[in-house]
PDB file of C-alpha atoms in Angstrom:
ATOM      1  CA  UNK V 529     129.628 233.259 -35.269  1.00 97.00           C
ATOM      2  CA  UNK V 530     127.112 232.031 -32.365  1.00 98.00           C
ATOM      3  CA  UNK V 531     126.335 233.866 -29.044  1.00 98.00           C
ATOM      4  CA  UNK V 532     124.578 233.131 -26.254  1.00 98.00           C
ATOM      5  CA  UNK V 533     123.385 236.171 -24.518  1.00 98.00           C
ATOM      6  CA  UNK V 534     121.880 235.839 -21.212  1.00 98.00           C
ATOM      7  CA  UNK V 535     120.330 238.529 -18.872  1.00 98.00           C
ATOM      8  CA  UNK V 536     121.469 238.650 -15.815  1.00 98.00           C
ATOM      9  CA  UNK V 537     121.508 240.064 -12.100  1.00 98.00           C
ATOM     10  CA  UNK V 538     125.215 238.943 -11.640  1.00 98.00           C
ATOM     11  CA  UNK V 539     127.842 236.537 -13.162  1.00 98.00           C
ATOM     12  CA  UNK V 540     131.422 236.057 -12.263  1.00 98.00           C
ATOM     13  CA  UNK V 541     134.280 233.923 -13.920  1.00 98.00           C
ATOM     14  CA  UNK V 542     136.776 231.949 -11.873  1.00 98.00           C
ATOM     15  CA  UNK V 543     140.291 230.277 -13.049  1.00 98.00           C
ATOM     16  CA  UNK V 544     141.920 228.067 -10.840  1.00 97.00           C
ATOM     17  CA  UNK V 545     139.537 229.211  -8.175  1.00 96.00           C
ATOM     18  CA  UNK V 546     140.580 232.758  -8.572  1.00 98.00           C
ATOM     19  CA  UNK V 547     138.017 235.126  -9.705  1.00 98.00           C
ATOM     20  CA  UNK V 548     139.174 237.128 -12.965  1.00 98.00           C
ATOM     21  CA  UNK V 549     135.635 238.709 -13.576  1.00 98.00           C
ATOM     22  CA  UNK V 550     132.760 239.873 -12.230  1.00 98.00           C
ATOM     23  CA  UNK V 551     129.803 241.753 -13.301  1.00 98.00           C
ATOM     24  CA  UNK V 552     126.474 243.032 -11.659  1.00 98.00           C
ATOM     25  CA  UNK V 553     123.098 243.517 -13.547  1.00 98.00           C
ATOM     26  CA  UNK V 554     123.466 242.913 -17.625  1.00 98.00           C
ATOM     27  CA  UNK V 555     124.692 240.497 -20.046  1.00 98.00           C
ATOM     28  CA  UNK V 556     126.930 237.293 -20.134  1.00 98.00           C
ATOM     29  CA  UNK V 557     127.686 236.444 -23.419  1.00 98.00           C
ATOM     30  CA  UNK V 558     129.050 232.666 -24.375  1.00 98.00           C
ATOM     31  CA  UNK V 559     131.149 233.493 -27.762  1.00 98.00           C
ATOM     32  CA  UNK V 560     131.850 230.759 -30.255  1.00 98.00           C
ATOM     33  CA  UNK V 561     133.627 231.398 -33.701  1.00 98.00           C
ATOM     34  CA  UNK V 562     133.068 229.303 -36.863  1.00 97.00           C
ATOM     35  CA  UNK V 563     135.304 228.818 -40.018  1.00 97.00           C
ATOM     36  CA  UNK V 564     135.078 231.653 -42.092  1.00 97.00           C
ATOM     37  CA  UNK V 565     133.724 233.978 -39.800  1.00 97.00           C
ATOM     38  CA  UNK V 566     135.141 237.386 -39.664  1.00 96.00           C
ATOM     39  CA  UNK V 567     135.167 241.100 -38.827  1.00 95.00           C
ATOM     40  CA  UNK V 568     131.293 241.790 -40.493  1.00 95.00           C
ATOM     41  CA  UNK V 569     129.997 239.352 -37.864  1.00 96.00           C
ATOM     42  CA  UNK V 570     131.825 240.652 -35.010  1.00 97.00           C
ATOM     43  CA  UNK V 571     130.248 244.316 -35.944  1.00 97.00           C
ATOM     44  CA  UNK V 572     126.976 243.237 -36.498  1.00 97.00           C
ATOM     45  CA  UNK V 573     127.036 241.155 -33.516  1.00 98.00           C
ATOM     46  CA  UNK V 574     128.560 243.794 -31.019  1.00 98.00           C
ATOM     47  CA  UNK V 575     125.803 246.207 -32.198  1.00 98.00           C
ATOM     48  CA  UNK V 576     123.128 243.923 -31.816  1.00 98.00           C
ATOM     49  CA  UNK V 577     124.349 242.993 -28.291  1.00 98.00           C
ATOM     50  CA  UNK V 578     124.307 246.424 -27.267  1.00 98.00           C
ATOM     51  CA  UNK V 579     121.069 247.308 -28.556  1.00 98.00           C
ATOM     52  CA  UNK V 580     118.788 244.065 -28.149  1.00 98.00           C
ATOM     53  CA  UNK V 581     115.973 245.358 -26.137  1.00 98.00           C
ATOM     54  CA  UNK V 582     115.841 242.523 -23.450  1.00 98.00           C
ATOM     55  CA  UNK V 583     115.320 244.683 -20.220  1.00 98.00           C
ATOM     56  CA  UNK V 584     112.378 245.657 -18.815  1.00 98.00           C
ATOM     57  CA  UNK V 585     110.519 248.621 -18.601  1.00 97.00           C
ATOM     58  CA  UNK V 586     108.182 249.602 -15.640  1.00 97.00           C
ATOM     59  CA  UNK V 587     105.093 247.354 -17.214  1.00 97.00           C
ATOM     60  CA  UNK V 588     107.477 244.382 -17.611  1.00 96.00           C
ATOM     61  CA  UNK V 589     107.915 244.767 -21.461  1.00 97.00           C
ATOM     62  CA  UNK V 590     111.553 244.297 -22.747  1.00 98.00           C
ATOM     63  CA  UNK V 591     111.883 247.605 -24.277  1.00 98.00           C
ATOM     64  CA  UNK V 592     115.581 248.314 -22.777  1.00 98.00           C
ATOM     65  CA  UNK V 593     119.034 247.631 -23.904  1.00 98.00           C
ATOM     66  CA  UNK V 594     121.717 247.330 -22.082  1.00 98.00           C
ATOM     67  CA  UNK V 595     123.155 250.419 -23.569  1.00 98.00           C
ATOM     68  CA  UNK V 596     119.690 252.157 -21.748  1.00 98.00           C
ATOM     69  CA  UNK V 597     119.954 250.738 -18.636  1.00 98.00           C
ATOM     70  CA  UNK V 598     123.822 251.313 -18.347  1.00 98.00           C
ATOM     71  CA  UNK V 599     124.172 247.300 -17.979  1.00 98.00           C
ATOM     72  CA  UNK V 600     127.758 245.474 -17.581  1.00 98.00           C
ATOM     73  CA  UNK V 601     128.859 242.722 -20.024  1.00 98.00           C
ATOM     74  CA  UNK V 602     130.928 239.681 -19.497  1.00 98.00           C
ATOM     75  CA  UNK V 603     131.919 237.853 -22.538  1.00 98.00           C
ATOM     76  CA  UNK V 604     133.390 234.271 -22.429  1.00 98.00           C
ATOM     77  CA  UNK V 605     134.914 232.256 -25.215  1.00 98.00           C
ATOM     78  CA  UNK V 606     133.162 228.798 -25.636  1.00 96.00           C
ATOM     79  CA  UNK V 607     134.236 226.976 -28.570  1.00 95.00           C
ATOM     80  CA  UNK V 608     131.729 224.192 -27.657  1.00 97.00           C
ATOM     81  CA  UNK V 609     128.917 226.572 -29.030  1.00 97.00           C
ATOM     82  CA  UNK V 610     130.314 224.876 -32.684  1.00 97.00           C
ATOM     83  CA  UNK V 611     130.092 221.477 -31.605  1.00 96.00           C
ATOM     84  CA  UNK V 612     128.389 219.313 -34.094  1.00 96.00           C
ATOM     85  CA  UNK V 613     126.099 216.907 -32.213  1.00 96.00           C
ATOM     86  CA  UNK V 614     124.165 215.513 -34.949  1.00 96.00           C
ATOM     87  CA  UNK V 615     125.772 212.434 -35.607  1.00 95.00           C
ATOM     88  CA  UNK V 616     127.392 210.136 -32.983  1.00 95.00           C
ATOM     89  CA  UNK V 617     127.660 210.556 -29.305  1.00 96.00           C
ATOM     90  CA  UNK V 618     130.902 212.913 -29.477  1.00 96.00           C
ATOM     91  CA  UNK V 619     130.631 216.307 -30.436  1.00 97.00           C
ATOM     92  CA  UNK V 620     132.571 217.314 -33.534  1.00 97.00           C
ATOM     93  CA  UNK V 621     134.679 220.841 -33.900  1.00 97.00           C
ATOM     94  CA  UNK V 622     135.471 220.605 -37.514  1.00 96.00           C
ATOM     95  CA  UNK V 623     133.569 223.630 -38.094  1.00 96.00           C
ATOM     96  CA  UNK V 624     135.003 225.759 -35.005  1.00 97.00           C
ATOM     97  CA  UNK V 625     137.918 228.465 -36.047  1.00 97.00           C
ATOM     98  CA  UNK V 626     141.210 227.702 -35.312  1.00 97.00           C
ATOM     99  CA  UNK V 627     142.571 229.084 -32.113  1.00 97.00           C
ATOM    100  CA  UNK V 628     144.383 232.117 -33.526  1.00 98.00           C
ATOM    101  CA  UNK V 629     141.359 233.602 -35.666  1.00 98.00           C
ATOM    102  CA  UNK V 630     138.763 232.947 -32.948  1.00 98.00           C
ATOM    103  CA  UNK V 631     141.042 234.904 -30.287  1.00 98.00           C
ATOM    104  CA  UNK V 632     141.575 237.764 -32.784  1.00 98.00           C
ATOM    105  CA  UNK V 633     137.755 238.041 -33.753  1.00 98.00           C
ATOM    106  CA  UNK V 634     136.858 237.389 -29.657  1.00 98.00           C
ATOM    107  CA  UNK V 635     139.245 240.153 -28.757  1.00 98.00           C
ATOM    108  CA  UNK V 636     138.049 242.555 -31.451  1.00 98.00           C
ATOM    109  CA  UNK V 637     134.257 241.732 -30.270  1.00 98.00           C
ATOM    110  CA  UNK V 638     135.342 242.855 -26.908  1.00 98.00           C
ATOM    111  CA  UNK V 639     136.832 245.858 -28.302  1.00 98.00           C
ATOM    112  CA  UNK V 640     133.765 247.139 -29.653  1.00 98.00           C
ATOM    113  CA  UNK V 641     131.849 246.509 -26.684  1.00 98.00           C
ATOM    114  CA  UNK V 642     134.246 248.782 -24.787  1.00 98.00           C
ATOM    115  CA  UNK V 643     133.609 251.731 -27.223  1.00 98.00           C
ATOM    116  CA  UNK V 644     130.072 251.776 -25.637  1.00 98.00           C
ATOM    117  CA  UNK V 645     131.244 252.835 -22.211  1.00 98.00           C
ATOM    118  CA  UNK V 646     129.743 250.312 -20.540  1.00 98.00           C
ATOM    119  CA  UNK V 647     131.714 248.119 -18.203  1.00 98.00           C
ATOM    120  CA  UNK V 648     133.110 245.216 -20.051  1.00 98.00           C
ATOM    121  CA  UNK V 649     134.831 242.160 -18.625  1.00 98.00           C
ATOM    122  CA  UNK V 650     136.016 239.034 -20.165  1.00 98.00           C
ATOM    123  CA  UNK V 651     137.168 235.822 -19.133  1.00 98.00           C
ATOM    124  CA  UNK V 652     140.551 234.342 -20.258  1.00 97.00           C
ATOM    125  CA  UNK V 653     140.631 232.872 -23.970  1.00 97.00           C
ATOM    126  CA  UNK V 654     141.145 229.043 -23.982  1.00 94.00           C
ATOM    127  CA  UNK V 655     141.224 228.726 -20.224  1.00 96.00           C
ATOM    128  CA  UNK V 656     139.467 226.170 -18.220  1.00 97.00           C
ATOM    129  CA  UNK V 657     136.915 228.374 -16.393  1.00 98.00           C
ATOM    130  CA  UNK V 658     133.950 228.282 -13.998  1.00 98.00           C
ATOM    131  CA  UNK V 659     131.373 230.282 -14.687  1.00 98.00           C
ATOM    132  CA  UNK V 660     128.557 231.648 -12.226  1.00 98.00           C
ATOM    133  CA  UNK V 661     125.278 233.325 -13.142  1.00 98.00           C
ATOM    134  CA  UNK V 662     122.197 234.265 -12.144  1.00 98.00           C
ATOM    135  CA  UNK V 663     119.987 234.353 -15.224  1.00 97.00           C
ATOM    136  CA  UNK V 664     117.188 237.122 -15.036  1.00 98.00           C
ATOM    137  CA  UNK V 665     113.786 235.808 -16.187  1.00 96.00           C
ATOM    138  CA  UNK V 666     115.075 233.390 -17.167  1.00 97.00           C
ATOM    139  CA  UNK V 667     116.063 235.386 -20.469  1.00 98.00           C
ATOM    140  CA  UNK V 668     118.374 233.873 -22.841  1.00 98.00           C
ATOM    141  CA  UNK V 669     118.735 234.323 -26.478  1.00 98.00           C
ATOM    142  CA  UNK V 670     120.709 232.869 -29.552  1.00 98.00           C
ATOM    143  CA  UNK V 671     122.422 235.103 -32.070  1.00 97.00           C
ATOM    144  CA  UNK V 672     123.945 233.698 -35.199  1.00 95.00           C
ATOM    145  CA  UNK V 673     125.476 235.449 -38.113  1.00 88.00           C
TER     146      UNK V 673
END
């Protein structure tokens, strides 16, 4: 499982020119699932997402988590994170989980985040989406498990 976490001041998702999700200050997460991933990875990464200290304190040091600041979270499924670009000129997706498994783990991850009480929004699984974000910092992290 691979996640890209971006600290944002705002982010939105559009499908067919309709805004389906919008957040203010918080985290935009791009979420990719590999073959063999399961609920253990989902649980670990949900806890890491909520508690990773990536928001600044008064002195500018990354000392606060999304939970600490009461931030918003937007989760967007993105199977291209699993793409292998090591050979040739076209990415290979042999390592990507099948859509049924990926959707179940994506929904499970979102549900775990929802249990935090924070505002959690999501994109539309397997849809052609347009994602807008204002990366704050910029601060971006890759989480893998």
